[in-house]
PDB file of C-alpha atoms in Angstrom:
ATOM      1  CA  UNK A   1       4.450 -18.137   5.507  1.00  0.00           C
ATOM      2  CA  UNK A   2       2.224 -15.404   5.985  1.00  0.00           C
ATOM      3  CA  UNK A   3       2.774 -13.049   8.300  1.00  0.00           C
ATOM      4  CA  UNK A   4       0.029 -12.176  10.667  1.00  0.00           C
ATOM      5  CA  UNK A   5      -0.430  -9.659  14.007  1.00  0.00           C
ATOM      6  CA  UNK A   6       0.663 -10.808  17.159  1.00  0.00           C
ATOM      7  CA  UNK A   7      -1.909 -10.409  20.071  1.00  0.00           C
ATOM      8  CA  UNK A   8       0.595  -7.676  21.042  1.00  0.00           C
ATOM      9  CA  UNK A   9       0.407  -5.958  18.513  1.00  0.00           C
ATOM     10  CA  UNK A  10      -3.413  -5.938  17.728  1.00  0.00           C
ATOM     11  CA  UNK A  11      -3.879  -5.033  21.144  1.00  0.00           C
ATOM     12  CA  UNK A  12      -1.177  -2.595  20.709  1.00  0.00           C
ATOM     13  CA  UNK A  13      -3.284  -1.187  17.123  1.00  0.00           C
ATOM     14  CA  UNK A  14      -6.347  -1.318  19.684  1.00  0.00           C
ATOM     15  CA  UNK A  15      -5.131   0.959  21.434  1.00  0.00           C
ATOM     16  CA  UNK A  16      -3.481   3.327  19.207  1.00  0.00           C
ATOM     17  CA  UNK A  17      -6.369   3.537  17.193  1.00  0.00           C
ATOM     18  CA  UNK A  18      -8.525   4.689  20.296  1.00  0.00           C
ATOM     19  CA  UNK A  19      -5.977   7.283  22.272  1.00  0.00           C
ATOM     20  CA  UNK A  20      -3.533   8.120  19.324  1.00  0.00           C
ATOM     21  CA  UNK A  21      -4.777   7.165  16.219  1.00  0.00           C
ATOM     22  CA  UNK A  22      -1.408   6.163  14.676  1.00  0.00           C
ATOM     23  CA  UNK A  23      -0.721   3.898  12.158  1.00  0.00           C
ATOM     24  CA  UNK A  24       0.066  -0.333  13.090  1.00  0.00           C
ATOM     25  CA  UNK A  25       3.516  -0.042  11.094  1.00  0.00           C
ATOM     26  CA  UNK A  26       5.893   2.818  11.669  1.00  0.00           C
ATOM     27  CA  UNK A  27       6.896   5.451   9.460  1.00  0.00           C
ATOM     28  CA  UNK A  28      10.147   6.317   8.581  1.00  0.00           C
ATOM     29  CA  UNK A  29      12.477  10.034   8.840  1.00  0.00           C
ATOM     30  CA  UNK A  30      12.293  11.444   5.538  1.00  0.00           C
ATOM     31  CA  UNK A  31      15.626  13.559   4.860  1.00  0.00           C
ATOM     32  CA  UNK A  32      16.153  16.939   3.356  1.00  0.00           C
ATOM     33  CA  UNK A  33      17.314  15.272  -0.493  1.00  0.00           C
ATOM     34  CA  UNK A  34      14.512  13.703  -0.360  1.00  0.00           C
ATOM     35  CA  UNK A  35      11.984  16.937   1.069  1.00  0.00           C
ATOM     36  CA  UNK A  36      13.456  18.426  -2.145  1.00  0.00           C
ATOM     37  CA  UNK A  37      13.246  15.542  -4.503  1.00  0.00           C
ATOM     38  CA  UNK A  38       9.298  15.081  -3.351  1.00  0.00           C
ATOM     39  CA  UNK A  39       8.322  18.806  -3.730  1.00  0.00           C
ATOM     40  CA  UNK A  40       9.175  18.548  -7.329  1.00  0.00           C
ATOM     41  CA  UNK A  41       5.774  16.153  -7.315  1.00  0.00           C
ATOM     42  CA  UNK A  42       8.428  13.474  -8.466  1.00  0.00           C
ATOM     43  CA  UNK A  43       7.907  10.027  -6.315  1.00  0.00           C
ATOM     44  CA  UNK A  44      10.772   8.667  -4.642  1.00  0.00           C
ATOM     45  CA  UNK A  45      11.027   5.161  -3.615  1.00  0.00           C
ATOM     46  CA  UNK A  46      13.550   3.324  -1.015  1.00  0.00           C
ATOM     47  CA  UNK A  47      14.408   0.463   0.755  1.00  0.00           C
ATOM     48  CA  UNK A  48      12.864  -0.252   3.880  1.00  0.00           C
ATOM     49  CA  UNK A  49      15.563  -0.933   6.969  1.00  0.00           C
ATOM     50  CA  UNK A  50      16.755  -4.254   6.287  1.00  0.00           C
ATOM     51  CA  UNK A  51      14.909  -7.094   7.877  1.00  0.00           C
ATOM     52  CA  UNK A  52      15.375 -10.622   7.874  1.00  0.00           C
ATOM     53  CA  UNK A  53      11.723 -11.278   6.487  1.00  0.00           C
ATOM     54  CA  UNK A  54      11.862 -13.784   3.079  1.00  0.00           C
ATOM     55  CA  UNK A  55      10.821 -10.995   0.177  1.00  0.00           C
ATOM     56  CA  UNK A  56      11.083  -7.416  -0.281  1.00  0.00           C
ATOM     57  CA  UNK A  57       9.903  -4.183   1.679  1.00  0.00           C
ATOM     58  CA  UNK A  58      10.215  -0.550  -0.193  1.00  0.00           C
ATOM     59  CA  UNK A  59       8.715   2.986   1.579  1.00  0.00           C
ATOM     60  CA  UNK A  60       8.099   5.218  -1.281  1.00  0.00           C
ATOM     61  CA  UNK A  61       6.678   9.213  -1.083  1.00  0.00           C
ATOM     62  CA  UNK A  62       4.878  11.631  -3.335  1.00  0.00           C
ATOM     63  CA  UNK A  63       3.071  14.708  -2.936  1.00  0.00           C
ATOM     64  CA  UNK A  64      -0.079  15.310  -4.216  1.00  0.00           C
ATOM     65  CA  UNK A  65      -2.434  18.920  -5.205  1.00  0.00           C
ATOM     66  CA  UNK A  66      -5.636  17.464  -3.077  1.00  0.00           C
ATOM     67  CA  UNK A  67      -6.886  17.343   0.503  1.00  0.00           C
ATOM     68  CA  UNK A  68      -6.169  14.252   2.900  1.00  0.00           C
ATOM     69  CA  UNK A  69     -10.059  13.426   2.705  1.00  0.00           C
ATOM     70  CA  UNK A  70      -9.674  13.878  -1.287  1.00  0.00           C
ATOM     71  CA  UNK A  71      -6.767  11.544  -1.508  1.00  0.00           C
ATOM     72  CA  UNK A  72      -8.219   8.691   1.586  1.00  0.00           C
ATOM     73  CA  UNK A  73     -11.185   8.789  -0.772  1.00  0.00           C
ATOM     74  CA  UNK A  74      -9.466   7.851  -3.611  1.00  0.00           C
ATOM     75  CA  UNK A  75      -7.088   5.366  -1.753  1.00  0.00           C
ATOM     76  CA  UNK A  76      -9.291   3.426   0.008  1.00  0.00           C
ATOM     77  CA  UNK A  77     -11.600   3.112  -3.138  1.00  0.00           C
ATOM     78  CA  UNK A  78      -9.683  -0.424  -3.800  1.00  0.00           C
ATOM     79  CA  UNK A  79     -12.827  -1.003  -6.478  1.00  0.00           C
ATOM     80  CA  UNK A  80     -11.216   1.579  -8.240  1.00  0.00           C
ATOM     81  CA  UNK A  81      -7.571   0.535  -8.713  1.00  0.00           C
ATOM     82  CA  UNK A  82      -8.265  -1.407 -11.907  1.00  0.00           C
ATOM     83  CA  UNK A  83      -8.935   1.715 -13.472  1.00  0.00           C
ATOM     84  CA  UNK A  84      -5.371   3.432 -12.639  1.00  0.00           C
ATOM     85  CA  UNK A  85      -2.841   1.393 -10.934  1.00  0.00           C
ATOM     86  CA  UNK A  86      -0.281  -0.715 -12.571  1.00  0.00           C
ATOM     87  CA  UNK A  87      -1.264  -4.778 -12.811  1.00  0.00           C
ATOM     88  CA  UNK A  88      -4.413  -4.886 -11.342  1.00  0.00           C
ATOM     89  CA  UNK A  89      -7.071  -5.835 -13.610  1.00  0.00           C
ATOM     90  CA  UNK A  90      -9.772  -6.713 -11.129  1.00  0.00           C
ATOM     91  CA  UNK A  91     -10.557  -5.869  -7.329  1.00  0.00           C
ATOM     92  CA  UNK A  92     -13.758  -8.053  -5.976  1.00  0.00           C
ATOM     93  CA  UNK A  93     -15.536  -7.153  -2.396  1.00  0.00           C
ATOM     94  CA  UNK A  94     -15.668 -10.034  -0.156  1.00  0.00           C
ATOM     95  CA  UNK A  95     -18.874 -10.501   1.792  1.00  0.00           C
ATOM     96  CA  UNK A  96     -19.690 -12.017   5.409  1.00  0.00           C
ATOM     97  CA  UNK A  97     -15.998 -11.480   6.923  1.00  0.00           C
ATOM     98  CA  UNK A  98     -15.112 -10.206  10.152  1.00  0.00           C
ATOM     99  CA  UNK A  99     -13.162  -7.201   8.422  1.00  0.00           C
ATOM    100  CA  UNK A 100     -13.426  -5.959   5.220  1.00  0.00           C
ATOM    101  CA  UNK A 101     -11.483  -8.494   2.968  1.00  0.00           C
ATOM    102  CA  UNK A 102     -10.882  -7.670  -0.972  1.00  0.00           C
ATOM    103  CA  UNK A 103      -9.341  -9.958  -3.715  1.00  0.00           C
ATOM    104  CA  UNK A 104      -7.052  -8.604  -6.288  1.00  0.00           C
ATOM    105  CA  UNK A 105      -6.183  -9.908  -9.210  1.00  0.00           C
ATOM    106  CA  UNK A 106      -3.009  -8.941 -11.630  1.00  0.00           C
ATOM    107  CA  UNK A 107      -1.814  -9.893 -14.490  1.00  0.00           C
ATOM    108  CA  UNK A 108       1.881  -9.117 -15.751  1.00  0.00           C
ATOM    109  CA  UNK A 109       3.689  -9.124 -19.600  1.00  0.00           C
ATOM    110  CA  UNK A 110       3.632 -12.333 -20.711  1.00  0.00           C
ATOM    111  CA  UNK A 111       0.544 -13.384 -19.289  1.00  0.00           C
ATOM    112  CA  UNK A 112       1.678 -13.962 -15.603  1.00  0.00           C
ATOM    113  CA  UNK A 113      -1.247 -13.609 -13.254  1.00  0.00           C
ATOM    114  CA  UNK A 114      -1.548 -13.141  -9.661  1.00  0.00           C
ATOM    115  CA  UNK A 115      -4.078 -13.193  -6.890  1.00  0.00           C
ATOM    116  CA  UNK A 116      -4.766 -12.882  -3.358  1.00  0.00           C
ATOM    117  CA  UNK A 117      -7.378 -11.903  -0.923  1.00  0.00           C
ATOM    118  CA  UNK A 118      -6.679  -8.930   1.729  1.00  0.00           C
ATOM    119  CA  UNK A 119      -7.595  -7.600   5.137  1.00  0.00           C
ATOM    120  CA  UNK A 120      -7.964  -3.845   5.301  1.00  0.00           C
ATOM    121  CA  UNK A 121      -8.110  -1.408   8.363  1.00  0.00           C
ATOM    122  CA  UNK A 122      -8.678   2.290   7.933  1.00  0.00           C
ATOM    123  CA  UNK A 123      -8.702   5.628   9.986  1.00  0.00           C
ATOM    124  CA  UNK A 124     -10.156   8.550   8.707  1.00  0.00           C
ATOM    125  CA  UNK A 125     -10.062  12.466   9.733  1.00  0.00           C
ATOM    126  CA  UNK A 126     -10.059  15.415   8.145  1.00  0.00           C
ATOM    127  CA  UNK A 127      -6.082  16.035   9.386  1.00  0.00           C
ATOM    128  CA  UNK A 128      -4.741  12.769   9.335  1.00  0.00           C
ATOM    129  CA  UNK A 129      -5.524   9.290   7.788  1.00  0.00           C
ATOM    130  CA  UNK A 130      -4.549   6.229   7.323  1.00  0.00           C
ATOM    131  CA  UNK A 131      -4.792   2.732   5.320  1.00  0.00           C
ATOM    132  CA  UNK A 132      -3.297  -0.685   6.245  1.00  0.00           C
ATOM    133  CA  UNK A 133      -3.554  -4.413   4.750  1.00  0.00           C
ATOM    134  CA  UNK A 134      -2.330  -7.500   5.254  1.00  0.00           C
ATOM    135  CA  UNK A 135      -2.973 -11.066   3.502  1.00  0.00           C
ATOM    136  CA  UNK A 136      -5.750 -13.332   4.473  1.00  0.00           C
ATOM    137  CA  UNK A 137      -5.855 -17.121   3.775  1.00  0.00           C
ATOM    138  CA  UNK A 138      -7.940 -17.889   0.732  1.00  0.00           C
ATOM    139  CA  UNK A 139      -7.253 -21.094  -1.359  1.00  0.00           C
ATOM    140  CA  UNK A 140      -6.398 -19.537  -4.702  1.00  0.00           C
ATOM    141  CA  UNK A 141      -3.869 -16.957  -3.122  1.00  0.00           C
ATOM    142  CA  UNK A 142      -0.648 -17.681  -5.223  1.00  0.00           C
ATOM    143  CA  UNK A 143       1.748 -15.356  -3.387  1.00  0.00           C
ATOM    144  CA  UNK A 144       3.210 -16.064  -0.490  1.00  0.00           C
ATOM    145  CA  UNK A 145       2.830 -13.218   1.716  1.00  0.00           C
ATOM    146  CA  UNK A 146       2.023  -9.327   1.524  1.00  0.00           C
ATOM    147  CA  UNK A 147       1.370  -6.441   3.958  1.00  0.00           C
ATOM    148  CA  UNK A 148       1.215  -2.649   3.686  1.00  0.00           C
ATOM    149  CA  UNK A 149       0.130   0.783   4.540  1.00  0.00           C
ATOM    150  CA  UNK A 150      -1.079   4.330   3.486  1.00  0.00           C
ATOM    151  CA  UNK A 151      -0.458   7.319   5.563  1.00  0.00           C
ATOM    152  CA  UNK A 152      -1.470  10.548   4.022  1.00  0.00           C
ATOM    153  CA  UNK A 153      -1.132  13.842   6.173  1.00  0.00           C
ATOM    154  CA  UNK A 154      -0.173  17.387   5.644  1.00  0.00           C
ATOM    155  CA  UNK A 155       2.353  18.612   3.534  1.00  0.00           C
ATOM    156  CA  UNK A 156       4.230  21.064   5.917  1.00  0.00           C
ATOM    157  CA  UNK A 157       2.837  24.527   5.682  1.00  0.00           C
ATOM    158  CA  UNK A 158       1.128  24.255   2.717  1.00  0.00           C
ATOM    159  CA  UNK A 159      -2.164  23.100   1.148  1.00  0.00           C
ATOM    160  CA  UNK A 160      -0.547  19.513  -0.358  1.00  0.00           C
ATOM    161  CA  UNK A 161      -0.949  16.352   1.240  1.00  0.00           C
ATOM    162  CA  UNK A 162       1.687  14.003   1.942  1.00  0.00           C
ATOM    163  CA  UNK A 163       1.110  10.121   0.595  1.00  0.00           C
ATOM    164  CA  UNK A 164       3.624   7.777   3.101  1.00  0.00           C
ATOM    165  CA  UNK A 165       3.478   4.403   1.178  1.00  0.00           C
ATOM    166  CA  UNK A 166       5.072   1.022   1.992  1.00  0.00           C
ATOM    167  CA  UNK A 167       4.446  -2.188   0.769  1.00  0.00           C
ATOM    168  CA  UNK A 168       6.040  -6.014   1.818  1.00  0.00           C
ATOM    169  CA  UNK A 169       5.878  -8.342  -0.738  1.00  0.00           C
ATOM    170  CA  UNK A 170       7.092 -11.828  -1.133  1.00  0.00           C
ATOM    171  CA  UNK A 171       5.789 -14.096  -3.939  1.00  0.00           C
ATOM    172  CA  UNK A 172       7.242 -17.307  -2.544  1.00  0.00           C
ATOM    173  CA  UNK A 173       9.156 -19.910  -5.215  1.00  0.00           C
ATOM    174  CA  UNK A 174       9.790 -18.420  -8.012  1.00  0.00           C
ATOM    175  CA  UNK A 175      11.171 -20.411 -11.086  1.00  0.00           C
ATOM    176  CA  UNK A 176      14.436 -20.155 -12.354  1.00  0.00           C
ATOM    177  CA  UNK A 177      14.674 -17.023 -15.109  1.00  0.00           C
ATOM    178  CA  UNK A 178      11.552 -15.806 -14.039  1.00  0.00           C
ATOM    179  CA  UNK A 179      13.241 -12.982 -10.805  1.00  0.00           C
ATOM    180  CA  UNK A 180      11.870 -10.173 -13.338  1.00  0.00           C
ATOM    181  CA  UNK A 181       8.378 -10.977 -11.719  1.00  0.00           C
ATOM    182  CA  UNK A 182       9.667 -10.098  -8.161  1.00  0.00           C
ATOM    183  CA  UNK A 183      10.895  -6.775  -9.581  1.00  0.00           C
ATOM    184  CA  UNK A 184       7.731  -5.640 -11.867  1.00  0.00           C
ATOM    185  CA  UNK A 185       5.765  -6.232  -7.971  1.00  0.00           C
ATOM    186  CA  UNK A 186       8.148  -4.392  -6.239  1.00  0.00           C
ATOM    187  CA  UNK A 187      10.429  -1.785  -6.907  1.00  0.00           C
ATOM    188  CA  UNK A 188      10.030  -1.708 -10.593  1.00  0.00           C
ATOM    189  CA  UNK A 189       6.034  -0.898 -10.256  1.00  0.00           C
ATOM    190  CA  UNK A 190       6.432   1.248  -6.778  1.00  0.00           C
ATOM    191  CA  UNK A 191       7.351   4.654  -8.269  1.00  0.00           C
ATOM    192  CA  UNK A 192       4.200   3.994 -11.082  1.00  0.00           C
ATOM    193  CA  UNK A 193       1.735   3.079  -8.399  1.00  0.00           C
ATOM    194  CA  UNK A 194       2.632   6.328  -6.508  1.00  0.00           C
ATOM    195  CA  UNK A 195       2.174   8.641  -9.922  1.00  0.00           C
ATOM    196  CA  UNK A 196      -0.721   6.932 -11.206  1.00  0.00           C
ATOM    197  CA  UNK A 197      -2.470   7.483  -8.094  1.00  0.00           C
ATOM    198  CA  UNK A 198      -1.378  11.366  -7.726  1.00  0.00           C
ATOM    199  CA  UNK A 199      -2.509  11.621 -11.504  1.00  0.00           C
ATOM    200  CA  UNK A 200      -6.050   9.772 -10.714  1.00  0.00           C
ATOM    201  CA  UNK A 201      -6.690  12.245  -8.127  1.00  0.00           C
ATOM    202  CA  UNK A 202      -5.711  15.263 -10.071  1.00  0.00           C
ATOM    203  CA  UNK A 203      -8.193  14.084 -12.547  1.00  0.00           C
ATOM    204  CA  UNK A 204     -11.162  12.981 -10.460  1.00  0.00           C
ATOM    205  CA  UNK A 205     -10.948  14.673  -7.136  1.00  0.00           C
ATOM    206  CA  UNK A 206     -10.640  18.481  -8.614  1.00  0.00           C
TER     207      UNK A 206
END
């Protein structure tokens, strides 16, 4: 099933967006292991709290050399993520919809290949911005339900910007031998998303 905004809550985003620009889905504490593990440029990826949604929700960190308009440029270049993140082989613009929608396409070892079309809502400043998606109904989608967000700020005192990332994914049935897939989507491929896109912008946003 996929999960969409309540009323609430997009009146709730309304609002935020206007007075507060903060982010639809929370963020979480990040702890002092992990301040150190993070300022070693590593990524570090977690668990989200435990939920009783039907798939898998991770909150990973890194920090990256750039500013927060350097990095939002290159995150919310989705056009682009063929060209560095892991899986995706092809990112298509949708036209005439109500938000801006994009369809991603991925293909995994042995030939496995995924799709699905997404909603994506953005806020931009020079201090603090921020990216968040969720899945739209299309009639090839062949997962069963994902959401996520960007939230890049900051570092501290310092001239590095923070990258906040969490993603939800649940790919619905998945046949028996085959649970590798739901791994190489999720926390297998979080900590490579997270690098290839610090390594991206050290390349082209310099």
């Amino acid at each position: 099933m996929v999960r969409t905004f309540s009323i609430i809550t997009l009146l709730s985003f309304g609002i935020n967006s206007i007075w507060m620009n903060e982010p639809p889905h929370p963020t979480y504490p990040i702890s002092q292991e992990v301040h150190k593990l993070i300022q070693t440029k590593k990524a570090y990826v977690q668990p989200a709290p435990e939920t009783d949604w039907p798939g898998k929700h991770f909150i990973g960190y890194i920090i990256v050399e750039a500013s927060v308009e350097e990095v939002y440029n290159v995150i919310y270049n989705f056009q682009d993520y063929p060209e560095f993140m892991p899986y995706i082989i092809n990112v298509d613009s949708v036209p005439e919809t109500k938000m801006e929608n994009f369809r991603y396409y991925l293909e995994l070892p042995f030939g496995v290949k995924y799709q699905y079309q997404i909603s994506a809502i953005k806020h931009e400043s020079s201090e603090f911005s921020w990216v968040t998606w969720k899945l739209e109904e299309w009639e090839k989608n062949n997962i069963e339900d994902t959401w996520g967000q960007w939230v890049i700020s900051p570092y501290l005192k310092t001239n590095s910007t923070l990258i906040q990332y969490q993603v939800f994914t649940d790919i619905g049935h998945v046949p028996l031998g085959l649970n590798w897939m739901v791994n190489r989507l999720t926390e297998y491929s979080l900590p490579d998303v997270l690098t290839s896109t610090k390594n991206w912008i050290d390349v082209n946003e310099k």
